[in-house]
Coordinates of C-alpha atoms in Angstrom, one line a residue:
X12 CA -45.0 -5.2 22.7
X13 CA -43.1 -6.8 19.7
X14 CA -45.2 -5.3 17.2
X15 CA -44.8 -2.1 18.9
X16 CA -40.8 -2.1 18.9
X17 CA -40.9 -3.3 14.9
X18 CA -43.0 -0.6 14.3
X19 CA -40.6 2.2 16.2
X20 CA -37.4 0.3 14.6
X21 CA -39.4 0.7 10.9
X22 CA -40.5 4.1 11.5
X23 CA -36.8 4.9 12.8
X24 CA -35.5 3.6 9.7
X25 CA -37.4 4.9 7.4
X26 CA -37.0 8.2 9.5
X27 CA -32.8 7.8 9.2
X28 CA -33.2 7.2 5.8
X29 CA -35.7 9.8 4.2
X30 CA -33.2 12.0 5.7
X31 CA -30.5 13.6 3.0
X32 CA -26.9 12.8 2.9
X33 CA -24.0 13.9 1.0
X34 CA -20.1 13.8 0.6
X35 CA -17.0 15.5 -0.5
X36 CA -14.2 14.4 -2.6
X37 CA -11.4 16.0 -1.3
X38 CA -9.2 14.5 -3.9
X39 CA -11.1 15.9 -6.5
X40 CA -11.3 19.6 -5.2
X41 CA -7.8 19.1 -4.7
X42 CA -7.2 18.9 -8.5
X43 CA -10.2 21.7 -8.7
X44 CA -8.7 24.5 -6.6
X45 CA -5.8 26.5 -8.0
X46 CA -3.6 26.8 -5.7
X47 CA -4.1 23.1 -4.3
X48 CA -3.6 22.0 -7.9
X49 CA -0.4 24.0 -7.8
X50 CA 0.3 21.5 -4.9
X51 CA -1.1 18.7 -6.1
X52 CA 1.3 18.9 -9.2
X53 CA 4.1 19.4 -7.0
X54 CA 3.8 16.3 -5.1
X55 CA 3.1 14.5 -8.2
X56 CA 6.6 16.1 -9.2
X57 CA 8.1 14.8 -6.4
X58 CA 6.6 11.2 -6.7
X59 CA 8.0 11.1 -10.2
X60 CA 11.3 12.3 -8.8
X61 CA 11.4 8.9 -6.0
X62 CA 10.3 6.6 -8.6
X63 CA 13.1 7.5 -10.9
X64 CA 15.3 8.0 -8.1
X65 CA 14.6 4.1 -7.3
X66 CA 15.0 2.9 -10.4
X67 CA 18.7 4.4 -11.3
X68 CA 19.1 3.1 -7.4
X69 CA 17.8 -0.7 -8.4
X70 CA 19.4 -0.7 -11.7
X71 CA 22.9 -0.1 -10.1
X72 CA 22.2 -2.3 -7.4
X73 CA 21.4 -5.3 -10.0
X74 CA 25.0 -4.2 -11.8
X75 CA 26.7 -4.5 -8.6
X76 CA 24.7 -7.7 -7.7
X77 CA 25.8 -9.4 -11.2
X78 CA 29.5 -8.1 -10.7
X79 CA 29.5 -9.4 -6.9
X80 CA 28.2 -12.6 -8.8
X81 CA 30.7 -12.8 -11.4
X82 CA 33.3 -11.7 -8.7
X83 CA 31.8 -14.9 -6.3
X84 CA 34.3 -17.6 -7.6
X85 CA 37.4 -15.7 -7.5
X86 CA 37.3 -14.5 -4.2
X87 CA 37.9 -15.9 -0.3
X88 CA 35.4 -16.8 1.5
X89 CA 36.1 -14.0 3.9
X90 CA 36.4 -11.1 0.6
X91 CA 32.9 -12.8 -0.6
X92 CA 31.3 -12.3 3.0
X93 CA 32.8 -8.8 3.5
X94 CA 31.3 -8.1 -0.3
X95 CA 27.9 -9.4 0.4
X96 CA 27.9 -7.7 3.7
X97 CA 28.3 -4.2 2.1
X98 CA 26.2 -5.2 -0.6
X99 CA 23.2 -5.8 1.8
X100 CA 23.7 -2.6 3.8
X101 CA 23.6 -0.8 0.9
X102 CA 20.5 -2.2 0.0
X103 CA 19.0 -1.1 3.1
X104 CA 20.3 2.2 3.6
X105 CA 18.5 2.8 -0.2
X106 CA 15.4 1.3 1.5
X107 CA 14.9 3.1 4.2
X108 CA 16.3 6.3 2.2
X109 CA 13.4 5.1 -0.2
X110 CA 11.2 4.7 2.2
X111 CA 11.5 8.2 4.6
X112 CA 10.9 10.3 1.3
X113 CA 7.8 8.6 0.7
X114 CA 6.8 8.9 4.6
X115 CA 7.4 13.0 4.1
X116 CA 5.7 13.1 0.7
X117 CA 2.4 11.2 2.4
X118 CA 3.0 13.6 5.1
X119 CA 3.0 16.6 3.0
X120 CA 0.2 14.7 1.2
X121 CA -1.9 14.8 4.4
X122 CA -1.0 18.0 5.3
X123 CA -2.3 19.7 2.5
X124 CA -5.8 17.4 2.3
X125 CA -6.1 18.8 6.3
X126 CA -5.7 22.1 5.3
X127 CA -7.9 22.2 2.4
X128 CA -10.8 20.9 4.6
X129 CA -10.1 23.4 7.3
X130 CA -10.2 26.1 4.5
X131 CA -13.8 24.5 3.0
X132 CA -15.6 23.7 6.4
X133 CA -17.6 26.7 6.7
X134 CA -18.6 26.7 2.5
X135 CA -19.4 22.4 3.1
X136 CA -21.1 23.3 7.0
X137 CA -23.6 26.2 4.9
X138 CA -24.3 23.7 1.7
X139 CA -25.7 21.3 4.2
X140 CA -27.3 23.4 6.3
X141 CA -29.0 24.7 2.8
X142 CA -30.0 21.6 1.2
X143 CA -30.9 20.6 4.6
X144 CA -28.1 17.3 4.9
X145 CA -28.1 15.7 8.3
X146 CA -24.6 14.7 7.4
X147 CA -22.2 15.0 5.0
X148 CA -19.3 12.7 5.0
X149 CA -15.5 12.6 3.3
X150 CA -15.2 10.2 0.5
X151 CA -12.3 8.6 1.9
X152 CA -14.2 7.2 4.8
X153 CA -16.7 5.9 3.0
X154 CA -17.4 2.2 2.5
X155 CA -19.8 2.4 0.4
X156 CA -22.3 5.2 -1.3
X157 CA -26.0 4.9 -2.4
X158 CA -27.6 6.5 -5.3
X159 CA -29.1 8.4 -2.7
X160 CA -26.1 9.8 -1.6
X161 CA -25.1 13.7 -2.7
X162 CA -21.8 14.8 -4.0
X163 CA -21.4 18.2 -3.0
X164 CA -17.8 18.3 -4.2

């Protein structure tokens, strides 16, 4: 009976695995596709745009730090408090500024990867039907990818 269940698990194996699989590279057809490179360079755009954004923000947050710090000795305890207070909420209302136009760019991001799937679905569902894939998987789900495994990107 143990020899008989090796011998289905092996044949199952080797049955899974003489079968063909593939993937896509959304990412890649992104940059591929003309108007999703349009898109593509957009968001890029707008990346740049936050990571400049943030550094004018930190560099005039480290000039107000160093002035708050030069500032430190001369005033009350209460003025210094008061000062660090508005200090710190300024900080975190750039944060969280910071931080909601990444959330909408990844949103956008996610958006646009959804809708260029939707839009290759039927051209990926009739290459695997073709060349006869029992699956073909996104790349950014994968773990890991044999040799064996086709890009159909």
């Amino acid at each position: 009976m143990k020899n008989f269940v090796a011998l289905i698990a092996v044949l199952f194996t080797y049955g899974l695995f003489a079968q063909q699989f593939g993937y896509i590279d959304y990412n890649r057809l992104l940059e591929m596709e003309g108007m999703a490179k349009k898109l593509s360079q957009e968001l890029e755009k707008q990346e740049k745009s936050i990571l400049d954004d943030e550094q004018k923000a930190r560099t005039e947050i480290e000039a107000e730090m160093n002035k708050f710090k030069d500032a430190t000795s001369k005033l009350s305890d209460k003025a210094r408090a008061e000062q660090g207070a508005k200090l710190s909420a300024k900080i975190n209302e750039l944060e969280q500024q910071f931080t909601k136009r990444r959330a909408d760019l990844n949103k956008k991001r996610l958006e646009i990867s959804q809708s260029l799937e939707k839009q290759n679905l039927p051209i990926v569902e009739n290459l695997a039907k073709e060349k006869k894939f029992i699956a073909v998987f996104n790349s950014q789900s994968l773990v890991f990818a044999s040799d064996n495994m086709i890009d159909i990107t």
